[in-house]
CSV table of C-alpha atoms in Angstrom, one decimal:
chain,number,residue,atom,x,y,z
A,1,MET,CA,145.2,-42.0,102.0
A,2,SER,CA,142.9,-42.4,99.0
A,3,GLY,CA,139.8,-41.1,100.7
A,4,LYS,CA,137.8,-44.1,99.8
A,5,LYS,CA,137.1,-45.0,103.4
A,6,ARG,CA,135.7,-41.5,103.9
A,7,LEU,CA,133.5,-42.0,100.8
A,8,LEU,CA,132.1,-45.3,102.1
A,9,GLU,CA,131.4,-43.7,105.6
A,10,GLU,CA,129.6,-40.8,103.9
A,11,GLU,CA,127.5,-43.2,101.8
A,12,TYR,CA,126.5,-45.2,104.9
A,13,THR,CA,125.7,-42.0,106.9
A,14,ALA,CA,123.6,-40.6,104.1
A,15,GLU,CA,121.8,-43.9,103.6
A,16,GLU,CA,121.1,-44.2,107.4
A,17,GLU,CA,119.7,-40.7,107.4
A,18,ASN,CA,117.6,-41.4,104.3
A,19,GLU,CA,116.1,-44.4,106.1
A,20,ASN,CA,115.3,-42.2,109.2
A,21,LEU,CA,113.4,-39.6,107.3
A,22,SER,CA,109.9,-39.1,108.7
A,23,GLU,CA,106.8,-39.1,106.4
A,24,GLU,CA,106.5,-35.3,107.0
A,25,GLU,CA,110.0,-34.7,105.6
A,26,ASP,CA,109.5,-37.0,102.6
A,27,ASN,CA,108.2,-35.3,99.5
A,28,GLU,CA,106.2,-37.0,96.8
A,29,GLU,CA,109.1,-37.3,94.4
A,30,LEU,CA,111.4,-38.9,97.1
A,31,ILE,CA,108.6,-41.4,98.0
A,32,LYS,CA,108.1,-42.3,94.3
A,33,ARG,CA,111.8,-42.8,93.8
A,34,ARG,CA,112.3,-45.0,96.9
A,35,ASN,CA,109.3,-47.2,95.8
A,36,ASN,CA,110.5,-47.7,92.2
A,37,TRP,CA,112.2,-50.9,93.0
A,38,LYS,CA,109.0,-52.2,94.7
A,39,VAL,CA,107.0,-51.5,91.6
A,40,LYS,CA,109.4,-53.6,89.5
A,41,ILE,CA,109.6,-56.5,91.9
A,42,ASN,CA,105.9,-56.6,92.6
A,43,ALA,CA,105.3,-57.0,88.8
A,44,LEU,CA,107.2,-60.3,89.0
A,45,LYS,CA,104.0,-61.9,90.3
A,46,GLN,CA,102.7,-61.8,86.7
A,47,VAL,CA,105.9,-63.2,85.2
A,48,PRO,CA,105.9,-67.0,84.6
A,49,VAL,CA,109.0,-68.7,85.9
A,50,HIS,CA,110.1,-69.9,82.5
A,51,ARG,CA,110.8,-66.3,81.4
A,52,TYR,CA,114.0,-66.3,83.4
A,53,ALA,CA,115.6,-63.6,81.2
A,54,LEU,CA,112.9,-61.1,82.0
A,55,ILE,CA,113.0,-62.0,85.7
A,56,ARG,CA,116.8,-61.4,85.6
A,57,ASP,CA,116.4,-58.0,83.8
A,58,VAL,CA,113.7,-56.8,86.2
A,59,ILE,CA,115.8,-57.7,89.2
A,60,VAL,CA,118.9,-56.1,87.7
A,61,ALA,CA,116.9,-52.9,87.1
A,62,SER,CA,115.5,-53.0,90.6
A,63,ILE,CA,119.0,-53.3,92.0
A,64,THR,CA,120.1,-50.2,90.0
A,65,VAL,CA,117.2,-48.0,91.1
A,66,ALA,CA,117.6,-49.1,94.7
A,67,ARG,CA,121.3,-48.1,94.7
A,68,LYS,CA,120.4,-44.7,93.1
A,69,SER,CA,118.1,-44.1,96.0
A,70,HIS,CA,120.9,-45.1,98.4
A,71,LEU,CA,119.0,-48.2,99.5
A,72,ASN,CA,122.2,-50.3,99.5
A,73,ASN,CA,120.8,-52.9,101.9
A,74,VAL,CA,117.9,-53.6,99.5
A,75,ALA,CA,120.3,-53.7,96.6
A,76,ALA,CA,122.5,-56.2,98.3
A,77,GLU,CA,119.6,-58.6,99.2
A,78,LEU,CA,118.3,-58.3,95.6
A,79,LYS,CA,121.7,-59.3,94.3
A,80,THR,CA,121.5,-62.5,96.4
A,81,ALA,CA,118.2,-63.2,94.7
A,82,LEU,CA,119.7,-62.5,91.3
A,83,GLN,CA,122.3,-65.2,91.9
A,84,MET,CA,119.6,-67.8,92.1
A,85,ILE,CA,118.8,-67.5,88.4
A,86,ARG,CA,119.3,-70.8,86.7
A,87,ASP,CA,119.2,-71.9,83.0
A,88,HIS,CA,115.6,-72.0,81.7
A,89,SER,CA,114.2,-71.3,85.2
A,90,GLY,CA,113.8,-68.1,87.3
A,91,GLY,CA,111.4,-69.5,89.9
A,92,GLU,CA,113.8,-69.5,92.8
A,93,ALA,CA,115.0,-66.0,92.0
A,94,LYS,CA,111.5,-64.7,91.6
A,95,HIS,CA,110.4,-66.2,94.9
A,96,ALA,CA,113.4,-64.8,96.7
A,97,ALA,CA,112.8,-61.3,95.3
A,98,LEU,CA,109.2,-61.3,96.3
A,99,LYS,CA,110.1,-62.4,99.9
A,100,ILE,CA,112.5,-59.3,100.0
A,101,LEU,CA,109.6,-57.1,98.9
A,102,ASP,CA,107.4,-58.5,101.7
A,103,LYS,CA,110.3,-57.9,104.2
A,104,TYR,CA,110.3,-54.2,103.3
A,105,GLY,CA,106.5,-53.7,103.6
A,106,GLY,CA,105.3,-55.0,100.3
A,107,TYR,CA,103.8,-52.9,97.5
A,108,GLU,CA,100.5,-51.1,98.0
A,109,GLY,CA,99.7,-50.4,94.4
A,110,ASP,CA,97.2,-52.1,92.1
A,111,ASP,CA,98.2,-55.6,91.1
A,112,ASP,CA,95.5,-55.9,88.5
A,113,GLU,CA,96.9,-53.5,86.0
A,114,ASP,CA,98.6,-54.8,82.8
A,115,GLU,CA,102.3,-54.2,83.2
A,116,ASP,CA,104.7,-52.9,80.6
A,117,PHE,CA,107.6,-55.3,81.2
A,118,ASP,CA,109.9,-53.5,78.9
A,119,ALA,CA,109.5,-50.4,81.0
A,120,LEU,CA,109.9,-52.4,84.3
A,121,ALA,CA,113.2,-53.9,83.0
A,122,ALA,CA,114.5,-50.4,82.3
A,123,VAL,CA,116.3,-48.5,85.0
A,124,GLY,CA,114.1,-45.5,85.0
A,125,GLY,CA,110.9,-47.4,85.5
A,126,ASP,CA,108.8,-44.9,83.4
A,127,ALA,CA,109.9,-45.8,79.9
A,128,PRO,CA,111.8,-48.6,78.0
A,129,ASN,CA,115.5,-48.3,78.1
A,130,THR,CA,116.4,-47.6,74.5
A,131,ASN,CA,120.0,-46.7,75.1
A,132,GLU,CA,121.9,-50.0,75.1
A,133,GLU,CA,125.2,-48.2,76.1
A,134,GLU,CA,123.7,-46.6,79.3
A,135,ASP,CA,125.8,-47.2,82.3
A,136,VAL,CA,123.7,-49.7,84.2
A,137,VAL,CA,124.9,-51.4,87.4
A,138,VAL,CA,124.9,-55.1,86.7
A,139,ALA,CA,125.1,-57.3,89.8
A,140,THR,CA,128.0,-59.8,89.8
A,141,MET,CA,127.3,-63.5,89.4
A,142,LEU,CA,130.7,-64.3,91.0
A,143,ALA,CA,130.9,-66.0,94.4
A,144,ASP,CA,131.3,-63.8,97.5
A,145,GLU,CA,134.7,-65.3,98.1
A,146,PHE,CA,136.0,-63.9,94.8
A,147,ASN,CA,134.7,-60.5,95.8
A,148,TRP,CA,136.4,-60.7,99.2
A,149,VAL,CA,139.7,-61.2,97.4
A,150,SER,CA,139.2,-58.1,95.2
A,151,GLY,CA,137.6,-55.9,97.8
A,152,SER,CA,140.8,-54.8,99.6
A,153,ILE,CA,140.8,-51.1,98.5
A,154,GLY,CA,137.8,-49.0,97.8
A,155,GLY,CA,135.2,-51.8,97.8
A,156,GLU,CA,133.8,-53.9,95.0
A,157,GLY,CA,130.0,-53.8,94.7
A,158,ASP,CA,128.8,-54.5,98.2
A,159,VAL,CA,132.2,-55.7,99.5
A,160,ASP,CA,134.5,-53.2,101.2
A,161,GLY,CA,137.8,-53.3,103.2
A,162,SER,CA,136.2,-54.7,106.3
A,163,GLU,CA,135.1,-57.8,104.4
A,164,TRP,CA,138.6,-58.2,103.0
A,165,SER,CA,140.1,-57.9,106.5
A,166,LYS,CA,137.7,-60.6,107.8
A,167,ALA,CA,138.7,-62.9,105.0
A,168,ILE,CA,142.4,-62.4,105.9
A,169,LYS,CA,141.7,-63.3,109.6
A,170,GLU,CA,139.9,-66.4,108.6
A,171,CYS,CA,142.6,-67.7,106.2
A,172,LYS,CA,143.5,-71.4,106.8
A,173,SER,CA,145.9,-71.9,103.9
A,174,VAL,CA,149.0,-70.2,102.6
A,175,SER,CA,147.6,-70.2,99.0
A,176,ARG,CA,144.5,-68.3,100.1
A,177,LEU,CA,146.5,-65.8,102.1
A,178,ALA,CA,148.8,-65.3,99.1
A,179,ALA,CA,145.9,-64.6,96.8
A,180,LEU,CA,144.5,-62.0,99.2
A,181,ILE,CA,147.8,-60.3,99.7
A,182,GLN,CA,148.6,-60.3,95.9
A,183,SER,CA,145.2,-58.7,95.3
A,184,PHE,CA,146.0,-56.0,97.8
A,185,LEU,CA,149.5,-55.3,96.4
A,186,SER,CA,148.2,-55.0,92.8
A,187,LYS,CA,145.5,-52.5,93.9
A,188,ALA,CA,147.8,-50.6,96.2
A,189,ASP,CA,150.5,-50.1,93.5
A,190,GLU,CA,147.9,-48.6,91.2
A,191,CYS,CA,146.4,-46.5,93.9
A,192,LEU,CA,149.7,-45.1,95.1
A,193,GLU,CA,150.8,-44.3,91.6
A,194,ASN,CA,147.6,-42.3,91.0
A,195,LEU,CA,148.1,-40.4,94.2
A,196,LYS,CA,151.7,-39.6,93.3
A,197,GLU,CA,150.6,-38.2,89.9
A,198,ASP,CA,147.9,-36.1,91.6
A,199,ASN,CA,150.3,-34.8,94.2
A,200,ASP,CA,152.9,-33.9,91.5
A,201,ARG,CA,150.2,-32.0,89.6
A,202,LEU,CA,149.4,-30.0,92.7
A,203,LEU,CA,153.0,-29.1,93.5
A,204,HIS,CA,153.6,-28.0,89.9
A,205,VAL,CA,150.6,-25.7,90.0
A,206,LEU,CA,151.5,-24.2,93.4
A,207,ARG,CA,155.1,-23.5,92.5
A,208,SER,CA,154.2,-21.2,89.6
A,209,LYS,CA,151.8,-18.3,89.5
A,210,THR,CA,151.4,-18.8,85.7
A,211,ALA,CA,150.6,-22.5,86.2
A,212,LEU,CA,148.1,-21.6,88.9
A,213,LYS,CA,146.3,-19.1,86.6
A,214,LYS,CA,146.1,-21.7,83.8
A,215,HIS,CA,145.0,-24.5,86.3
A,216,ASP,CA,142.1,-26.6,85.1
A,217,SER,CA,140.0,-27.2,88.3
A,218,ALA,CA,138.5,-30.4,86.8
A,219,ASN,CA,142.0,-32.1,87.2
A,220,SER,CA,142.1,-34.0,90.4
A,221,ILE,CA,144.9,-33.3,92.9
A,222,TRP,CA,146.1,-35.0,96.1
A,223,CYS,CA,147.9,-34.1,99.3
A,224,ASN,CA,147.5,-35.0,102.9
A,225,VAL,CA,144.4,-33.1,104.2
A,226,GLU,CA,141.9,-33.0,106.9
A,227,VAL,CA,138.4,-33.3,105.3
A,228,THR,CA,136.2,-31.0,107.4
A,229,THR,CA,132.5,-31.3,107.9
A,230,GLN,CA,131.8,-27.9,106.3
A,231,LEU,CA,129.7,-28.5,103.2
A,232,VAL,CA,129.9,-26.1,100.3
A,233,LYS,CA,129.1,-26.1,96.6
A,234,ALA,CA,132.0,-25.9,94.2
A,235,LYS,CA,132.2,-25.2,90.5
A,236,VAL,CA,134.9,-27.0,88.5
A,237,THR,CA,135.5,-26.8,84.8
A,238,ASP,CA,132.8,-28.4,82.6
A,239,TYR,CA,130.7,-29.5,85.6
A,240,PRO,CA,127.6,-28.0,87.4
A,241,TRP,CA,127.8,-26.7,91.0
A,242,TRP,CA,128.7,-29.8,93.0
A,243,PRO,CA,128.4,-30.5,96.8
A,244,ALA,CA,131.8,-30.8,98.5
A,245,HIS,CA,133.7,-30.5,101.8
A,246,ARG,CA,136.3,-27.9,102.5
A,247,CYS,CA,139.7,-29.4,103.2
A,248,ILE,CA,142.6,-28.3,105.4
A,249,PRO,CA,146.1,-29.2,104.1
A,250,LEU,CA,148.3,-30.9,106.6
A,251,ASP,CA,151.4,-30.4,104.5
A,252,SER,CA,152.9,-27.1,105.7
A,253,SER,CA,154.3,-26.2,102.3
A,254,VAL,CA,151.0,-26.7,100.6
A,255,LYS,CA,149.2,-24.8,103.4
A,256,ASP,CA,151.6,-21.9,103.1
A,257,ALA,CA,151.3,-21.8,99.3
A,258,LEU,CA,147.5,-21.7,99.5
A,259,GLU,CA,147.6,-18.8,102.0
A,260,GLY,CA,146.4,-15.7,100.2
A,261,SER,CA,146.3,-17.5,96.8
A,262,GLY,CA,142.6,-17.3,96.4
A,263,TYR,CA,142.3,-21.0,96.0
A,264,ALA,CA,141.1,-23.9,98.3
A,265,ILE,CA,141.1,-27.7,98.3
A,266,VAL,CA,137.7,-29.4,98.3
A,267,ALA,CA,136.6,-33.1,98.4
A,268,SER,CA,133.6,-33.7,96.2
A,269,VAL,CA,130.6,-35.6,97.6
A,270,GLY,CA,129.5,-38.8,95.8
A,271,ASN,CA,132.7,-39.0,93.6
A,272,GLU,CA,133.4,-42.7,93.2
A,273,ASN,CA,137.2,-41.9,93.1
A,274,ALA,CA,137.0,-39.8,96.3
A,275,SER,CA,139.0,-37.1,94.4
A,276,LEU,CA,140.3,-33.8,95.7
A,277,PHE,CA,140.2,-30.6,93.6
A,278,LEU,CA,142.0,-27.2,93.7
A,279,VAL,CA,139.2,-24.6,93.2
A,280,SER,CA,139.2,-20.8,93.1
A,281,GLU,CA,137.5,-19.3,96.2
A,282,LYS,CA,135.1,-17.4,93.8
A,283,ASP,CA,133.9,-20.8,92.6
A,284,ILE,CA,132.9,-21.9,96.1
A,285,VAL,CA,129.6,-20.9,97.8
A,286,ASP,CA,127.7,-21.8,100.9
A,287,PHE,CA,126.0,-25.2,100.7
A,288,SER,CA,122.5,-23.7,101.1
A,289,SER,CA,123.1,-21.2,98.3
A,290,GLU,CA,121.4,-21.8,94.9
A,291,PRO,CA,123.7,-20.4,92.3
A,292,GLU,CA,122.4,-20.1,88.8
A,293,ASP,CA,123.4,-22.9,86.4
A,294,ASP,CA,122.1,-23.9,83.0
A,295,LEU,CA,121.9,-27.7,83.4
A,296,SER,CA,120.9,-28.2,79.8
A,297,GLN,CA,124.6,-27.7,78.7
A,298,TYR,CA,125.7,-30.9,80.6
A,299,ASP,CA,125.3,-34.5,79.7
A,300,GLU,CA,122.3,-36.2,81.3
A,301,SER,CA,124.6,-38.6,83.2
A,302,VAL,CA,126.5,-35.7,84.7
A,303,VAL,CA,123.3,-34.0,85.9
A,304,GLN,CA,122.0,-37.2,87.3
A,305,GLY,CA,125.3,-37.7,89.2
A,306,MET,CA,125.1,-34.2,90.6
A,307,GLU,CA,121.5,-34.7,91.7
A,308,GLU,CA,122.5,-38.0,93.5
A,309,ALA,CA,125.4,-36.2,95.1
A,310,MET,CA,123.1,-33.4,96.3
A,311,GLY,CA,120.7,-35.9,97.8
A,312,MET,CA,123.6,-37.6,99.7
A,313,ALA,CA,125.0,-34.2,100.8
A,314,LYS,CA,121.6,-33.0,102.1
A,315,ASN,CA,121.3,-36.2,104.2
A,316,LEU,CA,124.8,-35.7,105.5
A,317,TRP,CA,123.8,-32.1,106.5
A,318,LYS,CA,120.7,-33.3,108.3
A,319,ALA,CA,122.7,-36.0,110.1
A,320,ARG,CA,125.2,-33.3,111.3
A,321,ASN,CA,122.6,-30.7,112.2
A,322,ARG,CA,120.0,-32.5,114.3
A,323,GLY,CA,117.2,-30.2,115.4
A,324,VAL,CA,118.1,-27.4,112.9
A,325,ALA,CA,115.5,-26.4,110.4
A,326,SER,CA,116.4,-27.5,106.9
A,327,PRO,CA,117.3,-24.5,104.6
A,328,TRP,CA,115.6,-26.3,101.7
A,329,ARG,CA,112.1,-26.6,103.2
A,330,THR,CA,109.9,-23.7,102.2
A,331,LYS,CA,107.2,-22.9,104.7
A,332,LYS,CA,104.0,-21.1,103.7
A,333,ARG,CA,103.3,-18.1,105.8
A,334,PRO,CA,99.9,-18.4,107.5
A,335,SER,CA,97.3,-16.1,106.2
A,336,PRO,CA,96.3,-13.4,108.8
A,337,ARG,CA,93.0,-14.1,110.5
A,338,PHE,CA,92.3,-10.4,111.3
A,339,SER,CA,92.6,-7.0,109.6
A,340,ASP,CA,95.4,-4.7,110.7
A,341,ASP,CA,93.0,-2.8,112.9
A,342,GLU,CA,91.7,-6.0,114.5
A,343,SER,CA,95.2,-7.2,115.1
A,344,ALA,CA,96.2,-3.9,116.8
A,345,GLU,CA,93.1,-4.1,119.0
A,346,GLU,CA,93.9,-7.7,119.9
A,347,LYS,CA,97.5,-6.7,120.9
A,348,LYS,CA,96.1,-4.0,123.2
A,349,GLU,CA,93.8,-6.5,124.9
A,350,GLU,CA,96.8,-8.9,125.5
């Protein structure tokens, strides 16, 4: 109902496609981005074990850049290494992180260069992180069992509904079962209340032409829909063009109200809330289109989120269109080997 299961499936599909990219399809920027975590972990070789705070910061930064590159398996393994940090000692965590690096092919760069550890402990990898309020993913230090309890709806970190279901099936005490069920109920109540508010908002807009004209497309809505595989780009208020899926309403009253209204329902890609939006048809274009947009007017975090969503959406497109030439790859036209007269003569001979 919430769409979060769909969101998780999209993330997994996009990640799998990302891992299947051939070297010919990878561009230099993608290769650099996917290797950022390796640069950071490889630098741990030069960090003494007593500098546990620096080891922790470098591993946390590596987890963040790995997730931003949709390398969720790498991020999950690094999180395990992070949990080995102990007071006044980071040796065990350092050793575990370097083993993970070796598992994924190691790092082929130069080990002899002096490293800027402030930069390596920053998320970007190119410069020190001077913004202390930047939204950085910090891996949890809580036990996996606690995450299973709270992972019932939507997932917590690297725990999703399947882990929670497994924990339910393996319950051996009433108190443990009660804790899991109570966790589910508390999350379900909040989730259902949010869906009801979003549904009421949609019905209010559709029941009045005046309300529809004044509708702010950035406000999330909800109704029972079929999320199609048709990818588009949609423009909602105060956001850049964002990848999304067209949706077909399954509620007949909503479907009838949308007929001829000039509006459509879309599900944005990469939205952590799996939100639906009511958008004017004039603000929806084909996914391969490149509408003009001045990105300088948006916050850096918004642009970064859009770029990550576009990367995920492109991988989804590739996974669904095997064997079809990518519309984003520009091919250079081969230079003619002959003059026009020579070409004409060659054709005659053929």
